Amino acid sequence: MNDVSALNFILSFAAALIAHELGHLVAARLCRVSITEAGLGWGPVLLSTRGRDLNYKLRLLPLGAYIRMDMVELQRRTLAQQLFVLLAGILVNLILGSLAIGTFFGTINLALALGNLFPIYQQDGWKALMVTSRRVFNRPVPVIEWSFTIAAGISALVLAGLLFSIL
């Protein structure tokens, strides 16, 4: 893995991000949840175009990707449909990572899947816990939601510290 070129890293990371977001997009469309925008990166918009019913944006900092969907529509769906849409990106990355196991692309996909599954604020795993909690209790329960958020954040910091101490 030390021989990974910068180009391989950039292309593998971008492809994994795009595949992840395509998983959300396809799942949302299957569950009839509107998607208004798909983007790669964060920060100022470099390029923007409009497809049939979707805005596509390429932003300055290639540090992530996103799909902007109608969250009110998503919340009207069954819990199973909500979880399907929220976890579809992770599923795509797990499939790609498994198919490409032993390659850098496979490693990036598995890392992206695991990172998104971890219940860190605004990641897919966190969102899945929130919709499940709200469905179980029929309302938001701030003490539970803050507990998920804080515990996951502390766990992520501890895990990152352990990883950096090993490296």
PDB file of C-alpha atoms in Angstrom:
ATOM      1  CA  MET A   1       0.000   0.000   0.000  1.00  0.00           C
ATOM      2  CA  ASN A   2       3.011   2.330   0.323  1.00  0.00           C
ATOM      3  CA  ASP A   3       3.295   2.275  -3.467  1.00  0.00           C
ATOM      4  CA  VAL A   4      -0.108   3.898  -4.018  1.00  0.00           C
ATOM      5  CA  SER A   5       0.256   6.830  -6.383  1.00  0.00           C
ATOM      6  CA  ALA A   6      -1.475  10.138  -5.795  1.00  0.00           C
ATOM      7  CA  LEU A   7      -3.498   9.612  -8.981  1.00  0.00           C
ATOM      8  CA  ASN A   8      -4.626   6.149  -7.826  1.00  0.00           C
ATOM      9  CA  PHE A   9      -5.629   7.594  -4.465  1.00  0.00           C
ATOM     10  CA  ILE A  10      -7.607  10.485  -5.996  1.00  0.00           C
ATOM     11  CA  LEU A  11      -9.368   8.321  -8.584  1.00  0.00           C
ATOM     12  CA  SER A  12     -10.146   5.501  -6.132  1.00  0.00           C
ATOM     13  CA  PHE A  13     -11.431   7.912  -3.502  1.00  0.00           C
ATOM     14  CA  ALA A  14     -13.564   9.876  -6.003  1.00  0.00           C
ATOM     15  CA  ALA A  15     -14.986   6.673  -7.524  1.00  0.00           C
ATOM     16  CA  ALA A  16     -15.837   5.274  -4.081  1.00  0.00           C
ATOM     17  CA  LEU A  17     -17.545   8.537  -3.066  1.00  0.00           C
ATOM     18  CA  ILE A  18     -19.545   8.701  -6.293  1.00  0.00           C
ATOM     19  CA  ALA A  19     -20.568   5.031  -5.993  1.00  0.00           C
ATOM     20  CA  HIS A  20     -21.641   5.639  -2.377  1.00  0.00           C
ATOM     21  CA  GLU A  21     -23.843   8.576  -3.332  1.00  0.00           C
ATOM     22  CA  LEU A  22     -25.254   6.711  -6.343  1.00  0.00           C
ATOM     23  CA  GLY A  23     -26.383   4.044  -3.874  1.00  0.00           C
ATOM     24  CA  HIS A  24     -28.360   6.683  -1.965  1.00  0.00           C
ATOM     25  CA  LEU A  25     -29.707   8.160  -5.206  1.00  0.00           C
ATOM     26  CA  VAL A  26     -30.950   4.843  -6.601  1.00  0.00           C
ATOM     27  CA  ALA A  27     -32.495   3.833  -3.262  1.00  0.00           C
ATOM     28  CA  ALA A  28     -34.217   7.224  -2.917  1.00  0.00           C
ATOM     29  CA  ARG A  29     -35.614   6.971  -6.435  1.00  0.00           C
ATOM     30  CA  LEU A  30     -36.856   3.412  -5.755  1.00  0.00           C
ATOM     31  CA  CYS A  31     -38.627   4.720  -2.626  1.00  0.00           C
ATOM     32  CA  ARG A  32     -39.963   7.764  -4.521  1.00  0.00           C
ATOM     33  CA  VAL A  33     -38.002  10.335  -2.523  1.00  0.00           C
ATOM     34  CA  SER A  34     -37.097  13.459  -4.522  1.00  0.00           C
ATOM     35  CA  ILE A  35     -33.430  14.247  -5.142  1.00  0.00           C
ATOM     36  CA  THR A  36     -32.633  17.855  -6.037  1.00  0.00           C
ATOM     37  CA  GLU A  37     -28.822  17.912  -6.153  1.00  0.00           C
ATOM     38  CA  ALA A  38     -25.787  15.668  -6.432  1.00  0.00           C
ATOM     39  CA  GLY A  39     -22.366  17.040  -5.648  1.00  0.00           C
ATOM     40  CA  LEU A  40     -18.739  16.075  -5.411  1.00  0.00           C
ATOM     41  CA  GLY A  41     -16.658  18.047  -2.939  1.00  0.00           C
ATOM     42  CA  TRP A  42     -17.315  20.955  -0.596  1.00  0.00           C
ATOM     43  CA  GLY A  43     -16.793  24.695  -0.747  1.00  0.00           C
ATOM     44  CA  PRO A  44     -17.258  27.036  -3.705  1.00  0.00           C
ATOM     45  CA  VAL A  45     -18.840  25.585  -6.856  1.00  0.00           C
ATOM     46  CA  LEU A  46     -16.402  25.095  -9.755  1.00  0.00           C
ATOM     47  CA  LEU A  47     -18.826  23.564 -12.251  1.00  0.00           C
ATOM     48  CA  SER A  48     -22.584  23.255 -12.216  1.00  0.00           C
ATOM     49  CA  THR A  49     -24.996  21.715 -14.685  1.00  0.00           C
ATOM     50  CA  ARG A  50     -28.606  20.658 -14.691  1.00  0.00           C
ATOM     51  CA  GLY A  51     -29.819  17.245 -15.829  1.00  0.00           C
ATOM     52  CA  ARG A  52     -33.476  16.328 -16.329  1.00  0.00           C
ATOM     53  CA  ASP A  53     -34.512  16.959 -12.741  1.00  0.00           C
ATOM     54  CA  LEU A  54     -31.212  17.129 -10.907  1.00  0.00           C
ATOM     55  CA  ASN A  55     -28.506  19.741 -10.350  1.00  0.00           C
ATOM     56  CA  TYR A  56     -24.939  18.425 -10.495  1.00  0.00           C
ATOM     57  CA  LYS A  57     -22.145  20.364  -8.788  1.00  0.00           C
ATOM     58  CA  LEU A  58     -18.388  19.986  -8.655  1.00  0.00           C
ATOM     59  CA  ARG A  59     -16.927  21.907  -5.729  1.00  0.00           C
ATOM     60  CA  LEU A  60     -13.422  23.128  -4.914  1.00  0.00           C
ATOM     61  CA  LEU A  61     -12.446  20.744  -2.086  1.00  0.00           C
ATOM     62  CA  PRO A  62     -12.746  17.073  -3.139  1.00  0.00           C
ATOM     63  CA  LEU A  63     -13.262  15.870   0.430  1.00  0.00           C
ATOM     64  CA  GLY A  64     -16.659  14.290   0.112  1.00  0.00           C
ATOM     65  CA  ALA A  65     -19.810  13.912  -1.900  1.00  0.00           C
ATOM     66  CA  TYR A  66     -23.476  14.363  -1.224  1.00  0.00           C
ATOM     67  CA  ILE A  67     -27.008  13.832  -2.450  1.00  0.00           C
ATOM     68  CA  ARG A  68     -29.551  16.446  -1.424  1.00  0.00           C
ATOM     69  CA  MET A  69     -32.933  14.784  -0.999  1.00  0.00           C
ATOM     70  CA  ASP A  70     -36.319  15.863   0.316  1.00  0.00           C
ATOM     71  CA  MET A  71     -36.021  14.854   3.974  1.00  0.00           C
ATOM     72  CA  VAL A  72     -39.739  15.462   4.647  1.00  0.00           C
ATOM     73  CA  GLU A  73     -40.596  12.931   1.933  1.00  0.00           C
ATOM     74  CA  LEU A  74     -38.049  10.499   3.351  1.00  0.00           C
ATOM     75  CA  GLN A  75     -39.547  10.805   6.839  1.00  0.00           C
ATOM     76  CA  ARG A  76     -42.985   9.881   5.442  1.00  0.00           C
ATOM     77  CA  ARG A  77     -41.656   6.513   4.260  1.00  0.00           C
ATOM     78  CA  THR A  78     -41.675   3.331   6.323  1.00  0.00           C
ATOM     79  CA  LEU A  79     -38.749   2.774   8.661  1.00  0.00           C
ATOM     80  CA  ALA A  80     -37.475   0.017   6.350  1.00  0.00           C
ATOM     81  CA  GLN A  81     -37.500   2.404   3.359  1.00  0.00           C
ATOM     82  CA  GLN A  82     -35.774   5.149   5.355  1.00  0.00           C
ATOM     83  CA  LEU A  83     -33.046   2.745   6.457  1.00  0.00           C
ATOM     84  CA  PHE A  84     -32.708   1.418   2.910  1.00  0.00           C
ATOM     85  CA  VAL A  85     -32.115   4.941   1.559  1.00  0.00           C
ATOM     86  CA  LEU A  86     -29.786   5.955   4.404  1.00  0.00           C
ATOM     87  CA  LEU A  87     -27.696   2.772   4.311  1.00  0.00           C
ATOM     88  CA  ALA A  88     -27.666   2.155   0.535  1.00  0.00           C
ATOM     89  CA  GLY A  89     -24.364   3.999   0.071  1.00  0.00           C
ATOM     90  CA  ILE A  90     -22.706   1.840   2.711  1.00  0.00           C
ATOM     91  CA  LEU A  91     -24.074  -1.289   1.043  1.00  0.00           C
ATOM     92  CA  VAL A  92     -22.644  -0.222  -2.335  1.00  0.00           C
ATOM     93  CA  ASN A  93     -19.219   0.428  -0.762  1.00  0.00           C
ATOM     94  CA  LEU A  94     -19.292  -2.946   1.027  1.00  0.00           C
ATOM     95  CA  ILE A  95     -20.128  -4.728  -2.243  1.00  0.00           C
ATOM     96  CA  LEU A  96     -17.423  -2.879  -4.196  1.00  0.00           C
ATOM     97  CA  GLY A  97     -14.914  -3.375  -1.395  1.00  0.00           C
ATOM     98  CA  SER A  98     -15.638  -7.094  -1.304  1.00  0.00           C
ATOM     99  CA  LEU A  99     -15.405  -7.436  -5.097  1.00  0.00           C
ATOM    100  CA  ALA A 100     -12.105  -5.523  -5.182  1.00  0.00           C
ATOM    101  CA  ILE A 101     -10.634  -6.992  -2.003  1.00  0.00           C
ATOM    102  CA  GLY A 102      -6.851  -6.793  -1.872  1.00  0.00           C
ATOM    103  CA  THR A 103      -6.717  -3.666  -4.016  1.00  0.00           C
ATOM    104  CA  PHE A 104      -6.421  -0.057  -2.941  1.00  0.00           C
ATOM    105  CA  PHE A 105      -9.880   0.624  -4.427  1.00  0.00           C
ATOM    106  CA  GLY A 106     -11.293  -2.212  -2.329  1.00  0.00           C
ATOM    107  CA  THR A 107      -9.637  -0.857   0.807  1.00  0.00           C
ATOM    108  CA  ILE A 108     -10.967   2.672   0.185  1.00  0.00           C
ATOM    109  CA  ASN A 109     -14.504   1.308  -0.285  1.00  0.00           C
ATOM    110  CA  LEU A 110     -14.379  -0.773   2.882  1.00  0.00           C
ATOM    111  CA  ALA A 111     -12.967   2.155   4.866  1.00  0.00           C
ATOM    112  CA  LEU A 112     -15.658   4.475   3.513  1.00  0.00           C
ATOM    113  CA  ALA A 113     -18.380   1.950   4.381  1.00  0.00           C
ATOM    114  CA  LEU A 114     -17.105   1.436   7.928  1.00  0.00           C
ATOM    115  CA  GLY A 115     -16.570   5.153   8.478  1.00  0.00           C
ATOM    116  CA  ASN A 116     -20.131   5.915   7.387  1.00  0.00           C
ATOM    117  CA  LEU A 117     -21.599   3.080   9.426  1.00  0.00           C
ATOM    118  CA  PHE A 118     -20.052   4.440  12.609  1.00  0.00           C
ATOM    119  CA  PRO A 119     -22.684   6.650  14.296  1.00  0.00           C
ATOM    120  CA  ILE A 120     -20.794   9.937  13.990  1.00  0.00           C
ATOM    121  CA  TYR A 121     -22.890  13.094  13.681  1.00  0.00           C
ATOM    122  CA  GLN A 122     -24.451  13.413  10.212  1.00  0.00           C
ATOM    123  CA  GLN A 123     -22.910  10.180   8.920  1.00  0.00           C
ATOM    124  CA  ASP A 124     -25.221   7.472   7.597  1.00  0.00           C
ATOM    125  CA  GLY A 125     -24.976   5.295  10.721  1.00  0.00           C
ATOM    126  CA  TRP A 126     -25.909   8.260  12.930  1.00  0.00           C
ATOM    127  CA  LYS A 127     -28.886   9.119  10.703  1.00  0.00           C
ATOM    128  CA  ALA A 128     -30.050   5.496  10.790  1.00  0.00           C
ATOM    129  CA  LEU A 129     -29.917   5.495  14.604  1.00  0.00           C
ATOM    130  CA  MET A 130     -31.854   8.778  14.712  1.00  0.00           C
ATOM    131  CA  VAL A 131     -34.722   7.607  12.465  1.00  0.00           C
ATOM    132  CA  THR A 132     -34.895   4.287  14.328  1.00  0.00           C
ATOM    133  CA  SER A 133     -34.982   6.009  17.720  1.00  0.00           C
ATOM    134  CA  ARG A 134     -37.644   8.462  16.564  1.00  0.00           C
ATOM    135  CA  ARG A 135     -39.775   5.645  15.174  1.00  0.00           C
ATOM    136  CA  VAL A 136     -39.442   3.507  18.316  1.00  0.00           C
ATOM    137  CA  PHE A 137     -40.367   6.402  20.631  1.00  0.00           C
ATOM    138  CA  ASN A 138     -42.742   8.131  18.166  1.00  0.00           C
ATOM    139  CA  ARG A 139     -40.836  11.384  18.695  1.00  0.00           C
ATOM    140  CA  PRO A 140     -37.335  12.769  19.068  1.00  0.00           C
ATOM    141  CA  VAL A 141     -35.868  11.998  22.502  1.00  0.00           C
ATOM    142  CA  PRO A 142     -33.054  14.526  22.992  1.00  0.00           C
ATOM    143  CA  VAL A 143     -31.295  12.590  25.769  1.00  0.00           C
ATOM    144  CA  ILE A 144     -31.032   9.488  23.560  1.00  0.00           C
ATOM    145  CA  GLU A 145     -30.017  11.464  20.471  1.00  0.00           C
ATOM    146  CA  TRP A 146     -27.350  13.443  22.331  1.00  0.00           C
ATOM    147  CA  SER A 147     -26.100  10.244  23.989  1.00  0.00           C
ATOM    148  CA  PHE A 148     -25.655   8.592  20.545  1.00  0.00           C
ATOM    149  CA  THR A 149     -23.938  11.684  19.207  1.00  0.00           C
ATOM    150  CA  ILE A 150     -21.577  12.298  22.119  1.00  0.00           C
ATOM    151  CA  ALA A 151     -20.693   8.625  22.707  1.00  0.00           C
ATOM    152  CA  ALA A 152     -19.952   8.080  19.013  1.00  0.00           C
ATOM    153  CA  GLY A 153     -17.844  11.247  18.842  1.00  0.00           C
ATOM    154  CA  ILE A 154     -15.779  10.244  21.869  1.00  0.00           C
ATOM    155  CA  SER A 155     -15.397   6.699  20.515  1.00  0.00           C
ATOM    156  CA  ALA A 156     -14.234   8.065  17.147  1.00  0.00           C
ATOM    157  CA  LEU A 157     -11.644  10.280  18.837  1.00  0.00           C
ATOM    158  CA  VAL A 158     -10.351   7.365  20.927  1.00  0.00           C
ATOM    159  CA  LEU A 159     -10.219   5.097  17.859  1.00  0.00           C
ATOM    160  CA  ALA A 160      -8.401   7.788  15.842  1.00  0.00           C
ATOM    161  CA  GLY A 161      -5.919   8.247  18.701  1.00  0.00           C
ATOM    162  CA  LEU A 162      -5.264   4.509  18.819  1.00  0.00           C
ATOM    163  CA  LEU A 163      -4.781   4.316  15.067  1.00  0.00           C
ATOM    164  CA  PHE A 164      -2.364   7.253  15.048  1.00  0.00           C
ATOM    165  CA  SER A 165      -0.394   5.784  17.974  1.00  0.00           C
ATOM    166  CA  ILE A 166      -0.001   2.497  16.077  1.00  0.00           C
ATOM    167  CA  LEU A 167       1.131   4.224  12.880  1.00  0.00           C
TER     168      LEU A 167
END
